[in-house]
Amino acid sequence: MSYAVKNLTQGSRELIAFRIGDQEFCVNIMSVREIRGWTPATALPHAPPFVMGVINLRGVVLPIVDLSGRLGMKAAEPTARHVIIVTQVKSRVVGLLVDAVSDILTVTDDNIQPTPEISSDIERQYARGILAMEGRMICLLELESLFPETESEAA
Amino acid sequence: MDMNEIKEIFFQECEEQLAELESGLLKLNDGDRDPETVNAVFRAVHSIKGGAGAFGLDDLVSFAHVFETTLDCVRSNKLEPNQDVLKVMLKSADVLADLTNAARDGGSVDDSRSRALVKELEALANGEVPAPSATVEVPAAATAAAPAPTDESGFAPIPFSFDGFDDEEEAIEGTVYDVTFNPRPELFAKGNEATLLLRDLSRVGEMSIHCDTDALPSLDQIDPEGAYFRWKIAVKTTKGEDAIRSVFEFAEWDCDLEIKVQEAATDAAERAEELPMIPVPFDLSMLDGAGSEGDADGEEAGAAANATATTAVAAAEAVSGIAKLAGAASRGDKKDAGAAATAAAQATAAAGAAPTIRVDLDRVDRLINLVGELVINQAMLSQSVIENDANGTSSINMGLEELQQLTREIQDSVMAIRAQPVKPVFQRMSRIVREVADMTGKSIRLITEGENTEVDKTVIDKLAEPLTHMIRNAVDHGVETPEKRVAAGKNPEGTVRLTAKHRSGRILIELADDGAGINRERVKQKAIDNDLIAADANLTDEEIDNLIFLPGFSTADKISDISGRGVGMDVVKRSIQALGGRISISSRPGHGSVFTMSLPLTLAVLDGMVVTVAGQTLVVPLTAIVETLQPEASAIHSFGASHRLISIRNSFCPLVDVGRILNFRTTQANPVEGVALLVESEGGGQRALMVDAIQGQRQVVIKSLEANYTHVAGIAAATILGDGRVALILDVDAVVGASRGQSLKPEMSLAATG
C-alpha cells in the first residue's frame, strides 16, 4: 500500500481539528455525528487498554476509545474538560476521547501533503496526510483504518 | 409493489388460512357440527386454492381442489364428518401445509403421500367409507363436483345446491357447455384481455367460438375504450363447470358470464347465483352510457348492480341526444351510489372482525426501543429532581409521578404489540402428535388449553423447537401402547395435555401426559451406567426425575427415528434457559408426567439482580440464580493451588470470583466480605458466584453491545440503569465455563492490528 496521499476527490472539504496533548489531528466532518462532554464510562472486561468502556448515548451503548492511547501515545486521564467526538465509522458509532476540539477547517486537496517517510509505523498506517495551517501542523486521520470493521466479525 | 411482495403476502395469508383450517378441523373432530365451522374450513382451502392459482402453483392448486371437493361434500351434508373422515382431512391439511411451504421455500414434498391422500379424498368424495385399502381409480371427472354417493355409504343422497350439475356430469364423458362471455369496459380497463381468457378456455376442452359483433357501431361512433364484442363459446370438456369458471376467476366481476349445459335444463339455483351480475344488454342506444361507465374505472365491483341502474338512466338520456350531459350526470350518480355501496361494505366488514394491520416487525422494535429510552429518561429525571428538591412536595413531584404512570402504561401497551397468542405453536404440536402417534401405532389425543395466552413473538418463535422435542418424547416414551394401556385398565387412547397460562408476570406452559410416568428404577440405573451419578448415590424421587435433563441421557431401549438419540431433554432445558426460563418435571408412576416451563413474557426486558463487583455495577439474570447467601469463614475451604470451595448444607460447591474472571481485579476477593450467588449453569451443577454486594433487584431493558462494539466474553448484553449509566449483564454460563478452565477468550476489538 502506498503511504502517499490516497486519491482524494477534487474540491474543498471540511475537517474537524482537535488536540491530543500538544499535537493536532483532524478528521472528515462528514463522519462526525456529534461532540459531547466526557461522562464516566462503564469499563468492559478483557478490553484493550485504549477502550475506556461504554457510555449511554441516548439509549445507544457507545464504546469510547482513548484516541491518544490508540495512536500509541500516552494514555489519557479523562477529566471534565475532555471531549468525546461521536463518529460514524462504517456501520458503527464510536466515541473518540480527545483533549479538545480546536477548529473547523475548509481545505482543498492541494493543502494536504503526503505523510513524510520518516513517520513511525502507527502514524503511517492511520495518517492520510498532513496539513499546514498558519504555521501549525495538523495530521489527517483515516478512521476506517483505525477501526477496521472486519475484526469484530472475525472475533 | 412487485410480484414477490404480493407472493409474500399470499404466503402469510396462507399461514393464517392453514391455521384456521386446522383449528376448524380439530373442532369438527371434537364433535362440533356447526355449519359455520364447516364453512370456515371450506373457505380456508378455497382461498389457498384461489391464491395459488394466481401464482401458477399447480401442485398446490390441484391438491387443494381435491380437498375442497371433499369438503364440499361435508358442507352439503353428503359426507358425515366422522373420526375416520377427519383423520384423512387432518392429514390432508398437513400435506397442504407442506405443499405451501414447498412452494415458498422450494424443496419437494413426498409425492406418494400426497397422491395417496388425493385418492383417499376422492374416495370420500365418492361417498365411500374410508378404508386404507380402498384405492379407487377415479376418473378425471372426480376433480369436478362429486357424483352422487352410492348406497353402501349409508348416507342418504341430498340434492346438491352449489355445483348443480353433478348428475349430468356423471353420465357424460365430456359435457358440452354453452358459455356466453360478454365483457364490460372495466374488464379492459383493468388490463385483462379477452384473447388470453379465450386461450385459457381452449385448454379446458374442445371449443368452438362465435364472436357476436352486432353491437359494434360505425367507426365515427366508436368509443375507443368501450367494449362491443361478445362471444358465444361451446366447450366440450370433462372437467366440469368449475374449470370453466376458474378461467374467468379474475374477470368475473367485469363481464357477464353465463355457463349453461347444452341440451339440459339450467338449474334455477344456478341462475340465482349469478344474479349480482345482471347482464346489461348491449344495444346501440346504450353505447354512450356504457362508454362513460368505462371512464369511471374506479367503480367498485360491489356497486355493479347500482351501476346497471344508472347506466339505464344514462342510456335513456343518451337517446334524447344529450350525450355529453348524460355522461356527466351518470358519472355523478354513480359516484354517489358507489360510495354508498363501499361504505355499506366497510360497515359489514367492521362488524365481522376486529380490523388488523400488518406492521413490519422492525418498526415495532424501534418503537419498543424508544419507549425503553423514555422509561430510562423518566427515571433519570425523577432521580435528579429528588436530589435537587429538598421539600419533596412541589408540583413538579406530582407531575413526575403522573409521568411515571404514563410511561409505564405506554411501555405495557407497546410490549403488548409484540405479544402474540401461542396458538400457532400449539397447532403445530397437534400435527406432531398425529405424526408420531401414527409412527408408533399409538392412539393419542392432544388437548390444548389457553391457546390465546399471549407472549412476545420472539419467545413464541423459540418455543416451537423445545416443545416439539418434548411432545415427541411424551408420545414416544410417555404414553404406552394401546395394549399396555388396556392391560393397565386405562383408556386405550392416550391423552397429552398442553396448557398455557399467565402466572405472576411469566407464562407457564404445562405438558402433561397420562402415560406410565418415569420409571425411576430404570432412570437411575441408566444414569449409573452412563457414569452420570455414583452407583451408591442416594437420590430423592425428584432428583431422579431431574436426571433426564442431564446431557447424554436416553432411556429408550432402542433408538428410534422419533426420539431417543440422547440429545433430547438437556437440549430442551438449555433452550428454555436461553430464553430466560426454567423447566421442571413431576411424575407419578402409572399416572403420567407433567413438564412445567416458566418463561418470561418478553425478551426485551429481563429481571436481574444488580450487584457490585470490584467497583463495577453488573446485572445477573434472576432466572440463573438459585439462592444467595452470605458466606461464613468456616464454610470456605481452599482446594488446590487457587480453587476454593464453599460448603452449603454439607455439599461442596466451587467458588467463582466474578471480578477475577472478568479481569476487574487481579487479586482474589475475600469471600467473607462479599455475597455468594448460587447459580445453576448449563450442564447442571451449581457454582457460587462471588460478588461484592447486592444493590437490588430490577427489571432492565436489554441493549446490544455488539451493535457498536463486539461480543465480550462473559457478558451477555448491556443495559442502562436509572442513573443513566451503562451496566453490563453477566453471561452466567460463560463465567461458569471460564471457572472450569475454559478460558474466556480475550476478544480484541478496535485493536491495533491495522
PDB file of N, CA, C and O in Angstrom, chain B residues 3-14 55 104:
ATOM      1  N   MET B   3     -44.022  -8.455  -7.722  1.00  0.00           N
ATOM      2  CA  MET B   3     -44.704  -9.742  -7.634  1.00  0.00           C
ATOM      3  C   MET B   3     -44.279 -10.517  -6.379  1.00  0.00           C
ATOM      4  O   MET B   3     -45.091 -11.158  -5.724  1.00  0.00           O
ATOM      5  N   ASN B   4     -42.990 -10.408  -6.038  1.00  0.00           N
ATOM      6  CA  ASN B   4     -42.510 -11.171  -4.890  1.00  0.00           C
ATOM      7  C   ASN B   4     -43.173 -10.731  -3.600  1.00  0.00           C
ATOM      8  O   ASN B   4     -43.467 -11.535  -2.729  1.00  0.00           O
ATOM      9  N   GLU B   5     -43.396  -9.411  -3.513  1.00  0.00           N
ATOM     10  CA  GLU B   5     -44.031  -8.915  -2.293  1.00  0.00           C
ATOM     11  C   GLU B   5     -45.451  -9.439  -2.202  1.00  0.00           C
ATOM     12  O   GLU B   5     -45.907  -9.847  -1.135  1.00  0.00           O
ATOM     13  N   ILE B   6     -46.135  -9.422  -3.351  1.00  0.00           N
ATOM     14  CA  ILE B   6     -47.516  -9.919  -3.350  1.00  0.00           C
ATOM     15  C   ILE B   6     -47.522 -11.388  -2.956  1.00  0.00           C
ATOM     16  O   ILE B   6     -48.345 -11.850  -2.178  1.00  0.00           O
ATOM     17  N   LYS B   7     -46.548 -12.092  -3.502  1.00  0.00           N
ATOM     18  CA  LYS B   7     -46.456 -13.521  -3.211  1.00  0.00           C
ATOM     19  C   LYS B   7     -46.201 -13.727  -1.716  1.00  0.00           C
ATOM     20  O   LYS B   7     -46.776 -14.619  -1.101  1.00  0.00           O
ATOM     21  N   GLU B   8     -45.359 -12.884  -1.161  1.00  0.00           N
ATOM     22  CA  GLU B   8     -45.043 -12.991   0.264  1.00  0.00           C
ATOM     23  C   GLU B   8     -46.314 -12.810   1.082  1.00  0.00           C
ATOM     24  O   GLU B   8     -46.579 -13.553   2.034  1.00  0.00           O
ATOM     25  N   ILE B   9     -47.125 -11.838   0.680  1.00  0.00           N
ATOM     26  CA  ILE B   9     -48.394 -11.611   1.385  1.00  0.00           C
ATOM     27  C   ILE B   9     -49.274 -12.844   1.252  1.00  0.00           C
ATOM     28  O   ILE B   9     -49.906 -13.280   2.210  1.00  0.00           O
ATOM     29  N   PHE B  10     -49.279 -13.406   0.055  1.00  0.00           N
ATOM     30  CA  PHE B  10     -50.088 -14.610  -0.162  1.00  0.00           C
ATOM     31  C   PHE B  10     -49.675 -15.710   0.811  1.00  0.00           C
ATOM     32  O   PHE B  10     -50.507 -16.355   1.431  1.00  0.00           O
ATOM     33  N   PHE B  11     -48.377 -15.897   0.961  1.00  0.00           N
ATOM     34  CA  PHE B  11     -47.925 -16.977   1.846  1.00  0.00           C
ATOM     35  C   PHE B  11     -48.241 -16.664   3.297  1.00  0.00           C
ATOM     36  O   PHE B  11     -48.565 -17.561   4.078  1.00  0.00           O
ATOM     37  N   GLN B  12     -48.149 -15.386   3.648  1.00  0.00           N
ATOM     38  CA  GLN B  12     -48.536 -15.021   5.018  1.00  0.00           C
ATOM     39  C   GLN B  12     -49.995 -15.367   5.251  1.00  0.00           C
ATOM     40  O   GLN B  12     -50.365 -15.922   6.281  1.00  0.00           O
ATOM     41  N   GLU B  13     -50.805 -15.034   4.238  1.00  0.00           N
ATOM     42  CA  GLU B  13     -52.226 -15.320   4.390  1.00  0.00           C
ATOM     43  C   GLU B  13     -52.471 -16.817   4.409  1.00  0.00           C
ATOM     44  O   GLU B  13     -53.345 -17.304   5.118  1.00  0.00           O
ATOM     45  N   CYS B  14     -51.688 -17.535   3.617  1.00  0.00           N
ATOM     46  CA  CYS B  14     -51.800 -18.987   3.600  1.00  0.00           C
ATOM     47  C   CYS B  14     -51.606 -19.531   5.005  1.00  0.00           C
ATOM     48  O   CYS B  14     -52.348 -20.410   5.443  1.00  0.00           O
ATOM     49  N   PHE B  55     -50.791 -17.574  -8.753  1.00  0.00           N
ATOM     50  CA  PHE B  55     -49.336 -17.619  -8.851  1.00  0.00           C
ATOM     51  C   PHE B  55     -48.860 -18.839  -9.629  1.00  0.00           C
ATOM     52  O   PHE B  55     -47.668 -19.117  -9.672  1.00  0.00           O
ATOM     53  N   ARG B 104     -43.159 -22.060  -1.205  1.00  0.00           N
ATOM     54  CA  ARG B 104     -42.490 -20.837  -0.772  1.00  0.00           C
ATOM     55  C   ARG B 104     -40.973 -20.998  -0.746  1.00  0.00           C
ATOM     56  O   ARG B 104     -40.248 -20.185  -1.260  1.00  0.00           O
TER      57      ARG B 104
END
